[in-house]
Amino acid sequence: MVKEAITILTAALTWSSCSTNANHLTKTSNTMNKKEQVVALLKSIETGDTAPIAFINADKYIQHNLGIKDGLAGFGEALAALPKGSARVNTIRAFEDGDYIFTHTDYNFFGPKIGFDVFRFENGKIVEHWDNLTEPPANPNPSGHTMIDGAIEMKDIQKTTENKTFVKQFVQDVLMGQAPENLTKYFDGDNYIQHNPAIADGLSGLGAALTEMAKNNIAMTYTHLHKVLGEGNFVLTISEGTFGGKHVSFYDLFRVENGKIAEHWDVVEPILPKEEWKNNNGKFGF
């Protein structure tokens, strides 16, 4: 398996010197937009297709998954660790914000996982990657929702900036505790769809979950808001903090409808201790 990954990686690094492959890849990149390129790259984890690796700038690829070594070599090594034919990748949502593409994906590698991935493009090539991954529960949440179902259609593109500002303020006011008394102004009463595995729909569900956490002395604290990305009515925030005493990364995806938060998905991932990092780029670094 290691030999196969090395072969894949070597092929990726030498494509530019092979005229047949170079012509094919140029045509592919010219006919696929950035979202399509990212979805194809993620799908290649499942299929083993080497072509999408050409979407990465091999000389500048910066990796923020702390469990993977930096650069294209680290990506190849991660592929090498997967048993052949075991991976499954189904990208449910993909959005674009300037040079950034962010996705919401249902994975299966070394077991099922739900993940958010963020890719940064520069001069038409992928040069940087961030992600947040977690294992989904076996059952839906108290309201019957999974971590990936729900609305998919992106709309209100003209409201992207407005929606990003609105969600950023919500995170600062409520999740970071700067003005928690403003909670209700961000929602349309109790009309709120929740995909967190442990929380039911509505502000009532959120309140019940927070009460239960308090009873069990489980604290959730957002300390830093690192990035806000959005397209239309979907906004992703990337934050840092603690959950149950652990240093974590919070990725929260919000759907905004009629100026209110209507739906929420999230992935919370513990941040590896520094002595276990396989690269020195940090979890955030935006």
Coordinates of C-alpha atoms in Angstrom, one line a residue:
M1 CA 0.0 0.0 0.0
V2 CA 2.9 2.4 0.8
K3 CA 4.4 1.6 -2.6
E4 CA 1.0 2.5 -4.3
A5 CA 0.9 5.9 -2.5
I6 CA 4.5 6.7 -3.4
T7 CA 3.6 5.8 -7.0
I8 CA 0.6 8.2 -6.9
L9 CA 2.6 10.9 -5.4
T10 CA 5.4 10.6 -7.8
A11 CA 3.0 10.7 -10.7
A12 CA 1.4 13.9 -9.3
L13 CA 4.8 15.6 -9.0
T14 CA 5.9 14.7 -12.5
W15 CA 2.7 15.4 -14.4
S16 CA 3.9 18.7 -15.6
S17 CA 6.8 17.0 -17.5
C18 CA 4.5 14.5 -19.3
S19 CA 2.9 16.2 -22.3
T20 CA -0.1 13.8 -22.6
N21 CA -1.1 14.1 -19.0
A22 CA -0.4 17.8 -18.9
N23 CA -2.7 18.4 -21.8
H24 CA -5.4 16.3 -20.2
L25 CA -5.1 18.1 -16.8
T26 CA -5.0 21.6 -18.4
K27 CA -8.3 20.7 -20.1
T28 CA -9.7 19.4 -16.9
S29 CA -8.8 22.4 -14.8
N30 CA -10.1 24.8 -17.5
T31 CA -13.5 23.1 -17.5
M32 CA -14.0 22.7 -13.8
N33 CA -14.6 25.6 -11.4
K34 CA -13.0 25.7 -8.0
K35 CA -15.9 24.0 -6.2
E36 CA -15.8 21.1 -8.7
Q37 CA -12.0 20.8 -8.4
V38 CA -12.3 20.5 -4.6
V39 CA -15.1 18.0 -4.7
A40 CA -13.1 15.9 -7.3
L41 CA -10.0 16.1 -5.1
L42 CA -11.9 14.9 -2.0
K43 CA -13.6 12.1 -4.1
S44 CA -10.2 10.9 -5.3
I45 CA -9.6 9.8 -1.7
E46 CA -12.2 7.1 -2.4
T47 CA -11.5 6.4 -6.1
G48 CA -7.8 6.6 -6.2
D49 CA -8.0 8.9 -9.3
T50 CA -4.6 10.7 -9.5
A51 CA -5.7 13.5 -11.8
P52 CA -7.2 15.9 -9.2
I53 CA -3.9 16.0 -7.4
A54 CA -2.8 18.4 -10.2
F55 CA -5.2 21.0 -8.7
I56 CA -2.7 21.3 -5.8
N57 CA 0.4 23.5 -6.0
A58 CA 3.0 21.0 -5.0
D59 CA 5.5 23.7 -4.2
K60 CA 3.3 25.6 -1.8
Y61 CA 0.8 23.3 -0.2
I62 CA 0.3 24.1 3.5
Q63 CA -1.4 21.6 5.7
H64 CA -3.3 22.5 8.9
N65 CA -4.6 19.1 9.8
L66 CA -2.2 18.5 12.6
G67 CA -2.2 14.7 12.1
I68 CA -0.8 15.0 8.6
K69 CA 2.7 16.0 7.5
D70 CA 3.1 19.2 5.5
G71 CA 3.1 19.5 1.7
L72 CA 2.0 17.1 -1.0
A73 CA 4.2 14.4 0.5
G74 CA 2.1 14.4 3.6
F75 CA -1.0 14.1 1.6
G76 CA 0.5 11.0 -0.1
E77 CA 1.5 9.5 3.2
A78 CA -2.0 9.9 4.5
L79 CA -3.4 8.1 1.5
A80 CA -0.8 5.3 2.0
A81 CA -2.3 4.6 5.5
L82 CA -5.7 3.8 4.1
P83 CA -6.5 0.1 3.4
K84 CA -7.2 -0.2 -0.4
G85 CA -10.8 0.4 -1.3
S86 CA -11.9 1.3 2.2
A87 CA -12.5 5.0 1.8
R88 CA -15.9 6.6 1.1
V89 CA -16.4 10.3 0.4
N90 CA -19.7 12.0 -0.2
T91 CA -19.6 15.8 -0.3
I92 CA -23.0 17.2 0.7
R93 CA -22.4 20.9 0.4
A94 CA -19.8 23.1 -1.2
F95 CA -19.5 26.9 -1.1
E96 CA -17.1 29.6 -2.4
D97 CA -16.0 32.8 -0.8
G98 CA -13.3 34.5 -2.8
D99 CA -10.1 32.4 -2.8
Y100 CA -11.7 29.9 -0.3
I101 CA -13.8 26.8 -1.0
F102 CA -15.5 25.2 2.0
T103 CA -17.2 21.8 2.0
H104 CA -19.4 19.6 4.3
T105 CA -18.6 16.0 3.7
D106 CA -19.7 12.5 4.9
Y107 CA -16.6 10.4 5.1
N108 CA -15.7 6.9 5.9
F109 CA -11.9 6.3 6.4
F110 CA -10.9 4.3 9.5
G111 CA -14.6 4.5 10.3
P112 CA -17.3 7.0 9.6
K113 CA -16.6 10.7 10.0
I114 CA -18.3 14.0 9.3
G115 CA -16.0 16.8 8.2
F116 CA -15.7 20.4 7.2
D117 CA -12.8 21.2 4.8
V118 CA -11.5 24.6 3.7
F119 CA -9.2 25.0 0.8
R120 CA -7.4 28.2 -0.3
F121 CA -6.6 28.9 -3.9
E122 CA -3.8 31.1 -5.2
N123 CA -3.2 31.7 -8.9
G124 CA -5.6 28.9 -9.8
K125 CA -4.1 26.2 -7.6
I126 CA -4.9 24.9 -4.1
V127 CA -2.2 26.1 -1.7
E128 CA -3.6 25.6 1.8
H129 CA -6.0 23.2 3.6
W130 CA -7.8 23.2 7.0
D131 CA -10.4 20.7 8.3
N132 CA -12.4 19.6 11.3
L133 CA -13.5 16.0 11.7
T134 CA -15.5 14.0 14.1
E135 CA -17.1 10.6 14.4
P136 CA -20.9 10.8 14.0
P137 CA -23.2 9.1 16.5
A138 CA -25.1 5.9 15.6
N139 CA -28.5 7.6 16.0
P140 CA -30.1 10.9 15.0
N141 CA -30.3 13.8 17.5
P142 CA -33.4 14.2 19.8
S143 CA -35.3 15.9 16.9
G144 CA -34.4 13.1 14.4
H145 CA -31.7 15.0 12.4
T146 CA -28.3 13.8 11.4
M147 CA -25.1 15.8 11.2
I148 CA -25.5 16.2 7.4
D149 CA -29.1 16.2 6.4
G150 CA -31.2 19.3 5.9
A151 CA -31.2 22.2 3.5
I152 CA -28.6 22.2 0.6
E153 CA -29.8 24.9 -1.8
M154 CA -27.7 28.1 -1.7
K155 CA -29.6 31.3 -2.3
D156 CA -29.6 35.0 -1.5
I157 CA -26.1 35.4 -3.0
Q158 CA -26.6 39.2 -2.9
K159 CA -26.9 39.0 0.9
T160 CA -23.6 37.2 1.5
T161 CA -21.8 40.1 3.2
E162 CA -24.9 40.9 5.3
N163 CA -25.3 37.3 6.4
K164 CA -21.6 37.0 7.3
T165 CA -21.8 40.1 9.4
F166 CA -25.0 38.9 11.1
V167 CA -23.5 35.5 12.0
K168 CA -20.2 36.9 13.1
Q169 CA -22.1 39.2 15.5
F170 CA -24.1 36.2 16.8
V171 CA -20.9 34.3 17.5
Q172 CA -19.4 37.2 19.3
D173 CA -22.5 38.1 21.3
V174 CA -23.8 34.7 22.2
L175 CA -21.2 32.0 21.8
M176 CA -18.3 34.2 23.0
G177 CA -20.5 35.7 25.7
Q178 CA -20.0 39.4 24.9
A179 CA -23.8 40.1 24.9
P180 CA -25.7 36.9 25.7
E181 CA -28.9 38.9 26.4
N182 CA -29.2 39.4 22.6
L183 CA -29.8 35.7 22.0
T184 CA -33.4 35.9 20.9
K185 CA -32.9 38.6 18.4
Y186 CA -31.0 36.2 16.2
F187 CA -33.8 33.7 15.9
D188 CA -37.4 33.6 14.7
G189 CA -38.9 32.4 17.9
D190 CA -38.4 28.7 18.4
N191 CA -38.1 28.1 14.6
Y192 CA -34.6 26.7 14.5
I193 CA -33.4 23.4 13.0
Q194 CA -30.5 21.8 14.9
H195 CA -28.1 19.2 13.6
N196 CA -25.8 18.9 16.7
P197 CA -26.0 15.3 17.7
A198 CA -27.0 16.0 21.3
I199 CA -29.3 19.0 20.9
A200 CA -33.0 19.2 19.9
D201 CA -34.6 21.8 17.6
G202 CA -35.4 25.3 18.7
L203 CA -34.1 27.7 21.3
S204 CA -36.0 25.5 23.8
G205 CA -33.8 22.5 22.7
L206 CA -30.6 24.6 23.0
G207 CA -31.7 25.9 26.4
A208 CA -32.4 22.4 27.7
A209 CA -29.0 21.1 26.4
L210 CA -27.1 24.0 28.1
T211 CA -29.0 23.4 31.4
E212 CA -28.0 19.7 31.2
M213 CA -24.4 20.6 30.5
A214 CA -24.3 22.9 33.5
K215 CA -25.8 20.2 35.8
N216 CA -22.9 17.9 34.7
N217 CA -20.3 20.6 35.0
I218 CA -19.5 20.6 31.3
A219 CA -18.4 24.0 30.1
M220 CA -18.3 25.2 26.5
T221 CA -16.3 28.3 25.9
Y222 CA -15.5 30.1 22.6
T223 CA -12.4 32.2 23.0
H224 CA -11.3 33.2 19.5
L225 CA -13.2 33.6 16.2
H226 CA -10.6 32.9 13.5
K227 CA -12.5 33.0 10.3
V228 CA -15.9 33.7 8.8
L229 CA -16.7 32.4 5.3
G230 CA -20.0 32.5 3.5
E231 CA -21.9 32.2 0.3
G232 CA -25.5 33.4 0.1
N233 CA -27.5 32.1 3.0
F234 CA -24.8 29.8 4.3
V235 CA -22.1 31.0 6.7
L236 CA -19.2 29.0 8.2
T237 CA -17.4 30.2 11.4
I238 CA -14.2 28.7 12.6
S239 CA -13.5 29.3 16.3
E240 CA -11.2 28.1 19.1
G241 CA -12.1 27.4 22.7
T242 CA -12.7 24.6 25.2
F243 CA -15.3 22.0 25.6
G244 CA -15.4 19.8 28.7
G245 CA -12.0 21.1 29.6
K246 CA -10.4 20.1 26.3
H247 CA -8.8 22.5 23.8
V248 CA -11.0 22.3 20.7
S249 CA -11.7 23.8 17.3
F250 CA -15.4 24.7 16.6
Y251 CA -16.6 24.7 13.0
D252 CA -20.2 26.0 12.8
L253 CA -22.3 26.2 9.7
F254 CA -25.4 28.4 9.8
R255 CA -28.2 28.8 7.3
V256 CA -29.8 32.3 7.4
E257 CA -33.4 32.8 6.4
N258 CA -35.2 36.2 6.4
G259 CA -32.5 37.7 8.5
K260 CA -32.6 35.0 11.2
I261 CA -30.6 31.9 11.9
A262 CA -32.7 29.0 10.7
E263 CA -30.5 26.0 10.8
H264 CA -27.1 24.9 12.3
W265 CA -24.6 22.1 11.7
D266 CA -21.3 21.8 13.6
V267 CA -18.2 19.7 14.1
V268 CA -16.1 20.0 17.3
E269 CA -12.7 18.5 17.2
P270 CA -10.1 18.3 20.0
I271 CA -6.8 20.0 19.1
L272 CA -3.8 17.6 19.3
P273 CA -1.2 18.4 22.0
K274 CA 1.7 20.1 20.3
E275 CA 4.1 17.2 20.9
E276 CA 1.8 15.1 18.6
W277 CA 1.7 17.6 15.7
K278 CA 3.0 16.3 12.4
N279 CA 3.4 19.8 11.0
N280 CA 4.1 23.2 12.6
N281 CA 1.4 25.2 10.8
G282 CA -1.1 25.3 13.6
K283 CA -4.8 24.4 13.5
F284 CA -5.8 27.8 12.3
G285 CA -3.3 30.2 10.8
F286 CA -5.8 32.3 8.7

